Amino acid sequence: MSQNPEKLQPPRWAENMLVWLHPSETLEEVEGDLAELYACWCEREGKRRAQFRYVLGVLSVLPPFVKKRAPKNAYPNQTLHLAMLRNYLTIAFRNLTRSKALSAINILGLSTGLACCMLILLFTKDELSYDRFHAEGSRIYRVTSTLTDLKTNQKHKNGFTGTPIGPAFKRELPEIEQIVRYSPGWTLVKKGKEEINEGFVYVDKDFLSVFSFSVKAGNSRTALQGLQSVVLTEELAEKYFGTPHAVGKILPLKLNRETYQNFTVTAVVERPPLNSSLKFTMLLPFAIEENRNTERRDDWLTMHLNTFALLHPAANPAVVSAKMTTVFNRHAGKAMEAQLAQYGLKAKHEFGLQPFMDLHLSPEYGMGNGVVDGSSAIVTYVLSGIAAFILLIASINFVNLTVAQSLRRAKEVGVRKVVGGRRSQLVRQFMGEAFLLCMISFMLGILLANLALPVFNTFVNKKLSLNYLLDGYLVAGYLGLMLVTTLAAGLYPAWVLSGFTPITALYGKQKLTGRHVFAKSLVVVQFSLATLLIIVTLTIHSQFYYLTHKDLGYDNRNLVRIYLPRNGDRQLQVFKDKLSQYPNVLQVAARSEGIYVNTMQAGPRLVADTYLFKVDENFLSAFRIPLVAGRNFSKAFSADSAESVLINETFAREAGWKDPVGQRVAQAGDSLHFYTVVGVVKDHHFLSLQQKIKPLVLHQWPQQSYGELWVKIRPENQPQTLTLLEKTYRKNEAVYPYSYQFMDQVHAEEYQQEARHKQIVSCAAGLAILLSCLGLFGLAALSAEQRTKEIGIRKILGASVSAIILLLGKDFARLVALAFLLAVPLGYKAAGFWLEHFAYRINLGWELFAAAGVTVVVIALGAVGVKAFPSARANPVKSLRSE
Amino acid sequence: MRKTYLGEFEEVVLLLVAIQDGEAYGVTVSQELEAQTGRQVTFGAVHNTLIRLEEKGFVKSQLGGTTQERGGRRKRLFTITAAGSRALLEVQQLRSQLWGLVPPHALKLSGL
């Protein structure tokens, strides 16, 4: 081998090709062999020939010609040995117990996240299960009507229909197999001498065969046919007869105010399940209502009940909808047009079919008239989002803490590698540990979910139970959740840990340089989420405060509402006289019950969406509503009840009146009755603050009745006053039950949903910030531990405690600040979205974001400080003594 | 156990490994093959055959120590195993057995 080296150099490109393409297992020997052969060939056959043979040789050992040497294992293929497994478990538990605080943070965080997810899965499942238990459910539809204003293109969607509409559809459309009307009411029931007010529902005779409510006794086909039949739930039968076996028994009902009639119980059904949109305790045949209320029977235009249609399996709902509209127009199209024209409207009226199973989660057509528990898919989305946030935050804790802790385990990894542990084994080991932690967290999560369930139930207004868990899909869902969490939380740490090189690990020089970026960005994500939730929480809290504390334009304190008996106007004067005698009663006023909205004719203009209330002359003073112009109703003007009205400022503005007093108004379409405006009241929020102040007309028309008594009482001795009120009521009204409410309570109830949002989001934000801080606390602990020596040296050189706390806190403060910056625009969007639903709302000022920022930074630095302070205080001798 | 078949080229290569007695590796086998039989084969053919023989258990191999030759690259040295020897012997026995059965007049080398 002493020849000129240049001559011995085989063609470089061929050599490169060989290095590049030849299997790595045999590359070294083949390269050597070919080089040696080339030298030989050069000597014997000349350079050209040698080059040719060399290239040929290279080609013959490139894929696909070359045969690969089967890789030979240095050690026998390790499946899991029992001893190894035991070692893994031992090490895992030793690690768990070695750093108890960090393990607790990991496990508690994950189990909280998992518990949240479980509860929310439960909630989602319940929401989706609504009305799914009816055998023919997919063929049942609710008849809806949509009114499209041709001028503004606005759609008014409505889930109600009139009495004659359903039967007409069934008669004329063969696609409709059955029609069931559903209309709730109240009745008095006699039990011995007692009289009890009970709710019931009028339903058509096919109700029990179309819907699959379980009939315990009696014939579901014939139960609702007779005019004297009644169907009870087991609970109600128990209440009145002491036994659920009540078929054939007699129940006296007073459907109108006059007389009791005897009804025979023809069937007993099980109480409708909780996830049913139709909930009832007593069913009566619809025929009773039809016979009694003949006016309604032929009234095509009043939409006041729910009509359900069972379609033929082959029928297409879209086609049937179109046909329904045609049928309606044939019967009542002209009358409808005429009525709309009276209101100055030109509109298209169409019927539609809403799938019964969609009823619960699609609020567009509204609930009401016996259909209950309306919800919206948005709540489900928001809750799921929050659950995902919390699980994500907990998983991030897991990843960060495990990776940071891994430095302590660098030696273990090094030793395992030196004695022949392969990377895949290490990955398996660490994934196994993650799985173990997840298992523990999962068990704990189930326990937590169980504990939190009652609280959660009050939040979401449901009666969920963990029995719901015993469902194939849900169990699969939970297991999936656990696996995903294990993978998400375990994969990255396992990958990082198993990648340590044994030499650096064993010399104790392993550092996590470079990996910090990932851990830090995870912290940023965590705190962004937490800040986002805090911003939304603060928004909801301040909006809620605004809603409940805004000046409404009237005084709602110490105002008690008492429902008057039906048609109870004749008792009104008695009540008024009696109550006003008490010294603690300041004022007694009366108002009509419920809400009546109509379009008003005001001179040449029409004022749409006007709210009409019947009030007495005490109303304004009891509510402390000031008059802007004109006068109040007065007993002195005997014609007031027939001729006068009061309006509010909004009405005057919309009517275009500069001087409203003396102007004349009428209900649209009723040009015979004109009323004179005698006074204008100041605008006040008689509706919830979600809506703008609407035009208002206060009147005293004799054809309408008062329904509510409003009593302004002194703030002192309220319990006694309330007892007096009740006594007086009972003395003068024997039948109708007494019920009262304070106006500020009524007012607060209007914001129940907001109150619920407030609770849910506050809890979520609290959890999120807590978990994030736990994670930060863990990271700070590790960082302080790693820098023990540095801190010691700094202290010896004269650093103060505060300087060292600052040193440790600085890194984290920067991350939290970045997270805050990221969260602000998102929070602004989310909060703005939520506020959109309110006509009157707070401004999203910088103060709110500043408050959120300060909250987050203070809490985060608090968490870091708790850990940093002891390390900064520690005696440097201790940290520096040992090497 | 499956009887492992030994092809003609494999037999030659195996014999060469046996001849070289511990000194056999890619280069020596190729050179000897050329020298002894006059056959010029590509290096890949020899390489693949050696691997195949090893898979069949007729030879075993180990990497030689580093030397200054060939740029410090190690050689893979092949030695024949007991199974390899047995296979060669079987082939030889079969051949002689068959030779014994050939009638003398059937083989006329001179063509007379």
mmCIF file of N, CA, C and O in Angstrom, chain A residues 1 15 22 25-37 40-41 44-45 49 53 56-58 60-61 65-70 72, chain B residues 25-28 30-31 34 39-45 47-55 61 63 66 69-70 72-76 78:
data_model
loop_
_atom_site.group_PDB
_atom_site.id
_atom_site.type_symbol
_atom_site.label_atom_id
_atom_site.label_comp_id
_atom_site.label_asym_id
_atom_site.label_seq_id
_atom_site.Cartn_x
_atom_site.Cartn_y
_atom_site.Cartn_z
ATOM 1 N N MET A 1 0.814 -1.198 0.000
ATOM 2 C CA MET A 1 0.000 0.000 0.000
ATOM 3 C C MET A 1 0.852 1.253 0.000
ATOM 4 O O MET A 1 0.581 2.227 0.659
ATOM 5 N N GLU A 15 -17.912 6.553 -4.763
ATOM 6 C CA GLU A 15 -17.729 6.340 -3.329
ATOM 7 C C GLU A 15 -18.865 6.998 -2.535
ATOM 8 O O GLU A 15 -19.450 6.395 -1.623
ATOM 9 N N HIS A 22 -25.679 2.586 0.427
ATOM 10 C CA HIS A 22 -25.466 1.229 0.932
ATOM 11 C C HIS A 22 -25.972 1.090 2.367
ATOM 12 O O HIS A 22 -25.857 2.022 3.153
ATOM 13 N N GLU A 25 -25.347 -1.126 7.970
ATOM 14 C CA GLU A 25 -24.781 -2.223 8.776
ATOM 15 C C GLU A 25 -23.485 -2.752 8.171
ATOM 16 O O GLU A 25 -22.574 -3.163 8.887
ATOM 17 N N THR A 26 -23.405 -2.761 6.840
ATOM 18 C CA THR A 26 -22.228 -3.380 6.205
ATOM 19 C C THR A 26 -21.356 -2.376 5.477
ATOM 20 O O THR A 26 -20.455 -2.757 4.741
ATOM 21 N N LEU A 27 -21.646 -1.091 5.671
ATOM 22 C CA LEU A 27 -20.973 -0.069 4.877
ATOM 23 C C LEU A 27 -19.446 -0.097 5.074
ATOM 24 O O LEU A 27 -18.688 -0.106 4.108
ATOM 25 N N GLU A 28 -19.054 -0.189 6.334
ATOM 26 C CA GLU A 28 -17.629 -0.075 6.624
ATOM 27 C C GLU A 28 -16.819 -1.156 5.900
ATOM 28 O O GLU A 28 -15.858 -0.872 5.193
ATOM 29 N N GLU A 29 -17.268 -2.415 6.069
ATOM 30 C CA GLU A 29 -16.491 -3.507 5.493
ATOM 31 C C GLU A 29 -16.503 -3.460 3.968
ATOM 32 O O GLU A 29 -15.484 -3.696 3.321
ATOM 33 N N VAL A 30 -17.694 -3.092 3.410
ATOM 34 C CA VAL A 30 -17.795 -3.072 1.954
ATOM 35 C C VAL A 30 -16.926 -1.963 1.374
ATOM 36 O O VAL A 30 -16.211 -2.155 0.391
ATOM 37 N N GLU A 31 -16.943 -0.811 2.010
ATOM 38 C CA GLU A 31 -16.128 0.304 1.561
ATOM 39 C C GLU A 31 -14.643 -0.113 1.530
ATOM 40 O O GLU A 31 -13.927 0.133 0.555
ATOM 41 N N GLY A 32 -14.242 -0.768 2.638
ATOM 42 C CA GLY A 32 -12.846 -1.200 2.741
ATOM 43 C C GLY A 32 -12.499 -2.211 1.666
ATOM 44 O O GLY A 32 -11.471 -2.097 0.973
ATOM 45 N N ASP A 33 -13.365 -3.211 1.536
ATOM 46 C CA ASP A 33 -13.112 -4.261 0.550
ATOM 47 C C ASP A 33 -12.964 -3.678 -0.836
ATOM 48 O O ASP A 33 -12.032 -4.016 -1.581
ATOM 49 N N LEU A 34 -13.888 -2.788 -1.187
ATOM 50 C CA LEU A 34 -13.859 -2.241 -2.549
ATOM 51 C C LEU A 34 -12.618 -1.398 -2.764
ATOM 52 O O LEU A 34 -12.015 -1.433 -3.836
ATOM 53 N N ALA A 35 -12.222 -0.633 -1.735
ATOM 54 C CA ALA A 35 -11.030 0.196 -1.884
ATOM 55 C C ALA A 35 -9.800 -0.697 -2.116
ATOM 56 O O ALA A 35 -8.945 -0.420 -2.977
ATOM 57 N N GLU A 36 -9.731 -1.790 -1.355
ATOM 58 C CA GLU A 36 -8.589 -2.710 -1.476
ATOM 59 C C GLU A 36 -8.571 -3.346 -2.867
ATOM 60 O O GLU A 36 -7.517 -3.429 -3.523
ATOM 61 N N LEU A 37 -9.767 -3.767 -3.285
ATOM 62 C CA LEU A 37 -9.868 -4.378 -4.617
ATOM 63 C C LEU A 37 -9.451 -3.396 -5.702
ATOM 64 O O LEU A 37 -8.769 -3.740 -6.656
ATOM 65 N N CYS A 40 -5.803 -3.196 -6.065
ATOM 66 C CA CYS A 40 -5.359 -4.407 -6.734
ATOM 67 C C CYS A 40 -5.544 -4.311 -8.239
ATOM 68 O O CYS A 40 -4.634 -4.592 -9.035
ATOM 69 N N TRP A 41 -6.779 -3.897 -8.599
ATOM 70 C CA TRP A 41 -7.123 -3.825 -10.018
ATOM 71 C C TRP A 41 -6.259 -2.804 -10.713
ATOM 72 O O TRP A 41 -5.827 -2.996 -11.831
ATOM 73 N N ARG A 44 -2.954 -4.363 -11.472
ATOM 74 C CA ARG A 44 -2.929 -5.436 -12.457
ATOM 75 C C ARG A 44 -3.474 -5.049 -13.804
ATOM 76 O O ARG A 44 -3.008 -5.510 -14.824
ATOM 77 N N GLU A 45 -4.558 -4.231 -13.784
ATOM 78 C CA GLU A 45 -5.278 -4.049 -15.038
ATOM 79 C C GLU A 45 -5.284 -2.605 -15.514
ATOM 80 O O GLU A 45 -5.915 -2.287 -16.518
ATOM 81 N N ARG A 49 -9.601 0.352 -16.381
ATOM 82 C CA ARG A 49 -10.280 -0.918 -16.167
ATOM 83 C C ARG A 49 -10.696 -1.024 -14.669
ATOM 84 O O ARG A 49 -11.793 -1.443 -14.337
ATOM 85 N N ARG A 53 -14.372 -1.493 -13.130
ATOM 86 C CA ARG A 53 -14.746 -2.584 -12.235
ATOM 87 C C ARG A 53 -15.225 -2.060 -10.883
ATOM 88 O O ARG A 53 -16.135 -2.618 -10.257
ATOM 89 N N LEU A 56 -18.747 -0.866 -11.276
ATOM 90 C CA LEU A 56 -19.606 -2.048 -11.388
ATOM 91 C C LEU A 56 -19.814 -2.678 -9.997
ATOM 92 O O LEU A 56 -20.935 -3.054 -9.622
ATOM 93 N N GLY A 57 -18.697 -2.755 -9.254
ATOM 94 C CA GLY A 57 -18.780 -3.335 -7.917
ATOM 95 C C GLY A 57 -19.701 -2.532 -7.008
ATOM 96 O O GLY A 57 -20.518 -3.088 -6.278
ATOM 97 N N VAL A 58 -19.565 -1.183 -7.081
ATOM 98 C CA VAL A 58 -20.419 -0.327 -6.253
ATOM 99 C C VAL A 58 -21.883 -0.556 -6.605
ATOM 100 O O VAL A 58 -22.730 -0.757 -5.724
ATOM 101 N N SER A 60 -23.238 -3.095 -7.812
ATOM 102 C CA SER A 60 -23.749 -4.407 -7.429
ATOM 103 C C SER A 60 -24.056 -4.497 -5.922
ATOM 104 O O SER A 60 -24.729 -5.415 -5.486
ATOM 105 N N VAL A 61 -23.541 -3.522 -5.155
ATOM 106 C CA VAL A 61 -23.891 -3.568 -3.736
ATOM 107 C C VAL A 61 -24.832 -2.425 -3.338
ATOM 108 O O VAL A 61 -24.944 -2.066 -2.168
ATOM 109 N N PHE A 65 -29.957 -4.487 -5.448
ATOM 110 C CA PHE A 65 -29.216 -5.739 -5.660
ATOM 111 C C PHE A 65 -28.667 -6.311 -4.367
ATOM 112 O O PHE A 65 -28.546 -7.503 -4.187
ATOM 113 N N VAL A 66 -28.296 -5.398 -3.469
ATOM 114 C CA VAL A 66 -27.577 -5.856 -2.291
ATOM 115 C C VAL A 66 -28.501 -6.591 -1.324
ATOM 116 O O VAL A 66 -29.693 -6.330 -1.251
ATOM 117 N N LYS A 67 -27.897 -7.540 -0.642
ATOM 118 C CA LYS A 67 -28.640 -8.254 0.379
ATOM 119 C C LYS A 67 -28.304 -7.616 1.721
ATOM 120 O O LYS A 67 -27.158 -7.304 2.005
ATOM 121 N N LYS A 68 -29.347 -7.385 2.500
ATOM 122 C CA LYS A 68 -29.107 -6.730 3.798
ATOM 123 C C LYS A 68 -28.759 -7.765 4.845
ATOM 124 O O LYS A 68 -29.368 -8.834 4.894
ATOM 125 N N ARG A 69 -27.777 -7.436 5.648
ATOM 126 C CA ARG A 69 -27.454 -8.322 6.766
ATOM 127 C C ARG A 69 -28.529 -8.126 7.832
ATOM 128 O O ARG A 69 -28.855 -6.998 8.184
ATOM 129 N N ALA A 70 -29.063 -9.239 8.297
ATOM 130 C CA ALA A 70 -30.097 -9.124 9.331
ATOM 131 C C ALA A 70 -29.450 -8.533 10.567
ATOM 132 O O ALA A 70 -28.379 -8.970 10.964
ATOM 133 N N LYS A 72 -28.250 -7.903 14.091
ATOM 134 C CA LYS A 72 -28.075 -8.917 15.123
ATOM 135 C C LYS A 72 -28.175 -8.245 16.477
ATOM 136 O O LYS A 72 -27.553 -7.219 16.719
ATOM 137 N N TYR B 25 -12.094 -12.860 3.559
ATOM 138 C CA TYR B 25 -13.020 -11.724 3.612
ATOM 139 C C TYR B 25 -13.278 -11.315 2.183
ATOM 140 O O TYR B 25 -12.769 -11.941 1.244
ATOM 141 N N GLY B 26 -14.105 -10.293 1.962
ATOM 142 C CA GLY B 26 -14.564 -9.948 0.629
ATOM 143 C C GLY B 26 -13.474 -9.949 -0.432
ATOM 144 O O GLY B 26 -13.616 -10.556 -1.501
ATOM 145 N N VAL B 27 -12.327 -9.303 -0.093
ATOM 146 C CA VAL B 27 -11.290 -9.142 -1.102
ATOM 147 C C VAL B 27 -10.650 -10.481 -1.457
ATOM 148 O O VAL B 27 -10.585 -10.867 -2.626
ATOM 149 N N THR B 28 -10.241 -11.219 -0.413
ATOM 150 C CA THR B 28 -9.527 -12.461 -0.688
ATOM 151 C C THR B 28 -10.420 -13.440 -1.418
ATOM 152 O O THR B 28 -9.982 -14.130 -2.347
ATOM 153 N N SER B 30 -12.933 -12.753 -3.432
ATOM 154 C CA SER B 30 -13.088 -12.334 -4.830
ATOM 155 C C SER B 30 -11.843 -12.682 -5.644
ATOM 156 O O SER B 30 -11.943 -13.212 -6.756
ATOM 157 N N GLN B 31 -10.684 -12.353 -5.038
ATOM 158 C CA GLN B 31 -9.444 -12.567 -5.800
ATOM 159 C C GLN B 31 -9.190 -14.048 -6.055
ATOM 160 O O GLN B 31 -8.843 -14.449 -7.156
ATOM 161 N N GLU B 34 -11.422 -15.453 -8.714
ATOM 162 C CA GLU B 34 -10.960 -15.117 -10.041
ATOM 163 C C GLU B 34 -9.732 -15.953 -10.412
ATOM 164 O O GLU B 34 -9.645 -16.503 -11.506
ATOM 165 N N ARG B 39 -13.388 -17.012 -13.156
ATOM 166 C CA ARG B 39 -14.672 -16.321 -13.322
ATOM 167 C C ARG B 39 -14.575 -14.907 -12.794
ATOM 168 O O ARG B 39 -14.124 -14.706 -11.677
ATOM 169 N N GLN B 40 -15.012 -13.934 -13.615
ATOM 170 C CA GLN B 40 -15.069 -12.556 -13.110
ATOM 171 C C GLN B 40 -16.503 -12.258 -12.676
ATOM 172 O O GLN B 40 -17.405 -12.192 -13.496
ATOM 173 N N VAL B 41 -16.689 -12.155 -11.367
ATOM 174 C CA VAL B 41 -18.053 -11.812 -10.892
ATOM 175 C C VAL B 41 -17.993 -10.438 -10.226
ATOM 176 O O VAL B 41 -16.924 -9.990 -9.812
ATOM 177 N N THR B 42 -19.148 -9.796 -10.124
ATOM 178 C CA THR B 42 -19.175 -8.484 -9.441
ATOM 179 C C THR B 42 -18.943 -8.709 -7.957
ATOM 180 O O THR B 42 -19.216 -9.789 -7.431
ATOM 181 N N PHE B 43 -18.488 -7.641 -7.303
ATOM 182 C CA PHE B 43 -18.226 -7.753 -5.877
ATOM 183 C C PHE B 43 -19.520 -8.053 -5.120
ATOM 184 O O PHE B 43 -19.561 -8.805 -4.153
ATOM 185 N N GLY B 44 -20.599 -7.467 -5.615
ATOM 186 C CA GLY B 44 -21.909 -7.646 -4.962
ATOM 187 C C GLY B 44 -22.296 -9.103 -4.877
ATOM 188 O O GLY B 44 -22.883 -9.540 -3.878
ATOM 189 N N ALA B 45 -21.973 -9.891 -5.926
ATOM 190 C CA ALA B 45 -22.355 -11.297 -5.928
ATOM 191 C C ALA B 45 -21.691 -12.013 -4.770
ATOM 192 O O ALA B 45 -22.326 -12.770 -4.022
ATOM 193 N N HIS B 47 -20.424 -10.595 -2.019
ATOM 194 C CA HIS B 47 -20.921 -10.008 -0.771
ATOM 195 C C HIS B 47 -22.244 -10.646 -0.371
ATOM 196 O O HIS B 47 -22.426 -11.111 0.758
ATOM 197 N N ASN B 48 -23.170 -10.691 -1.351
ATOM 198 C CA ASN B 48 -24.485 -11.248 -1.057
ATOM 199 C C ASN B 48 -24.379 -12.720 -0.673
ATOM 200 O O ASN B 48 -25.049 -13.190 0.251
ATOM 201 N N THR B 49 -23.532 -13.454 -1.382
ATOM 202 C CA THR B 49 -23.411 -14.890 -1.117
ATOM 203 C C THR B 49 -22.876 -15.140 0.285
ATOM 204 O O THR B 49 -23.370 -16.006 1.006
ATOM 205 N N LEU B 50 -21.907 -14.333 0.667
ATOM 206 C CA LEU B 50 -21.348 -14.501 2.017
ATOM 207 C C LEU B 50 -22.432 -14.254 3.077
ATOM 208 O O LEU B 50 -22.559 -15.002 4.049
ATOM 209 N N ILE B 51 -23.231 -13.207 2.849
ATOM 210 C CA ILE B 51 -24.302 -12.921 3.805
ATOM 211 C C ILE B 51 -25.290 -14.077 3.848
ATOM 212 O O ILE B 51 -25.737 -14.525 4.906
ATOM 213 N N ARG B 52 -25.615 -14.586 2.646
ATOM 214 C CA ARG B 52 -26.589 -15.678 2.584
ATOM 215 C C ARG B 52 -26.046 -16.929 3.289
ATOM 216 O O ARG B 52 -26.769 -17.565 4.053
ATOM 217 N N LEU B 53 -24.770 -17.204 3.077
ATOM 218 C CA LEU B 53 -24.156 -18.371 3.733
ATOM 219 C C LEU B 53 -24.202 -18.213 5.260
ATOM 220 O O LEU B 53 -24.447 -19.164 5.989
ATOM 221 N N GLU B 54 -24.009 -16.992 5.693
ATOM 222 C CA GLU B 54 -24.028 -16.763 7.129
ATOM 223 C C GLU B 54 -25.450 -16.982 7.681
ATOM 224 O O GLU B 54 -25.634 -17.559 8.742
ATOM 225 N N GLU B 55 -26.442 -16.447 6.903
ATOM 226 C CA GLU B 55 -27.830 -16.656 7.329
ATOM 227 C C GLU B 55 -28.150 -18.137 7.426
ATOM 228 O O GLU B 55 -28.903 -18.570 8.304
ATOM 229 N N SER B 61 -19.042 -14.947 11.144
ATOM 230 C CA SER B 61 -18.167 -13.834 10.803
ATOM 231 C C SER B 61 -17.903 -13.009 12.037
ATOM 232 O O SER B 61 -18.658 -13.048 12.997
ATOM 233 N N LEU B 63 -15.934 -8.969 13.009
ATOM 234 C CA LEU B 63 -15.198 -7.829 12.486
ATOM 235 C C LEU B 63 -13.771 -7.890 12.993
ATOM 236 O O LEU B 63 -13.546 -8.112 14.183
ATOM 237 N N THR B 66 -9.013 -2.863 13.914
ATOM 238 C CA THR B 66 -8.690 -1.754 13.030
ATOM 239 C C THR B 66 -7.232 -1.857 12.604
ATOM 240 O O THR B 66 -6.358 -2.161 13.405
ATOM 241 N N GLU B 69 -4.313 -0.227 7.156
ATOM 242 C CA GLU B 69 -4.677 -0.455 5.749
ATOM 243 C C GLU B 69 -6.067 0.097 5.473
ATOM 244 O O GLU B 69 -6.841 0.327 6.405
ATOM 245 N N ARG B 70 -6.373 0.204 4.236
ATOM 246 C CA ARG B 70 -7.709 0.582 3.743
ATOM 247 C C ARG B 70 -8.383 1.652 4.611
ATOM 248 O O ARG B 70 -9.530 1.539 5.033
ATOM 249 N N GLY B 72 -8.174 2.503 7.583
ATOM 250 C CA GLY B 72 -8.600 2.203 8.949
ATOM 251 C C GLY B 72 -9.930 1.497 9.017
ATOM 252 O O GLY B 72 -10.489 1.324 10.089
ATOM 253 N N ARG B 73 -10.460 1.098 7.884
ATOM 254 C CA ARG B 73 -11.766 0.423 7.916
ATOM 255 C C ARG B 73 -11.580 -1.041 8.294
ATOM 256 O O ARG B 73 -10.631 -1.693 7.866
ATOM 257 N N ARG B 74 -12.488 -1.543 9.089
ATOM 258 C CA ARG B 74 -12.344 -2.921 9.561
ATOM 259 C C ARG B 74 -12.791 -3.902 8.490
ATOM 260 O O ARG B 74 -13.622 -3.572 7.634
ATOM 261 N N LYS B 75 -12.217 -5.137 8.548
ATOM 262 C CA LYS B 75 -12.642 -6.201 7.629
ATOM 263 C C LYS B 75 -13.638 -7.078 8.350
ATOM 264 O O LYS B 75 -13.593 -7.194 9.579
ATOM 265 N N ARG B 76 -14.490 -7.720 7.585
ATOM 266 C CA ARG B 76 -15.307 -8.761 8.186
ATOM 267 C C ARG B 76 -14.728 -10.108 7.772
ATOM 268 O O ARG B 76 -14.707 -10.442 6.577
ATOM 269 N N PHE B 78 -14.511 -14.157 7.640
ATOM 270 C CA PHE B 78 -15.448 -15.284 7.664
ATOM 271 C C PHE B 78 -14.709 -16.567 7.961
ATOM 272 O O PHE B 78 -13.619 -16.809 7.473
#
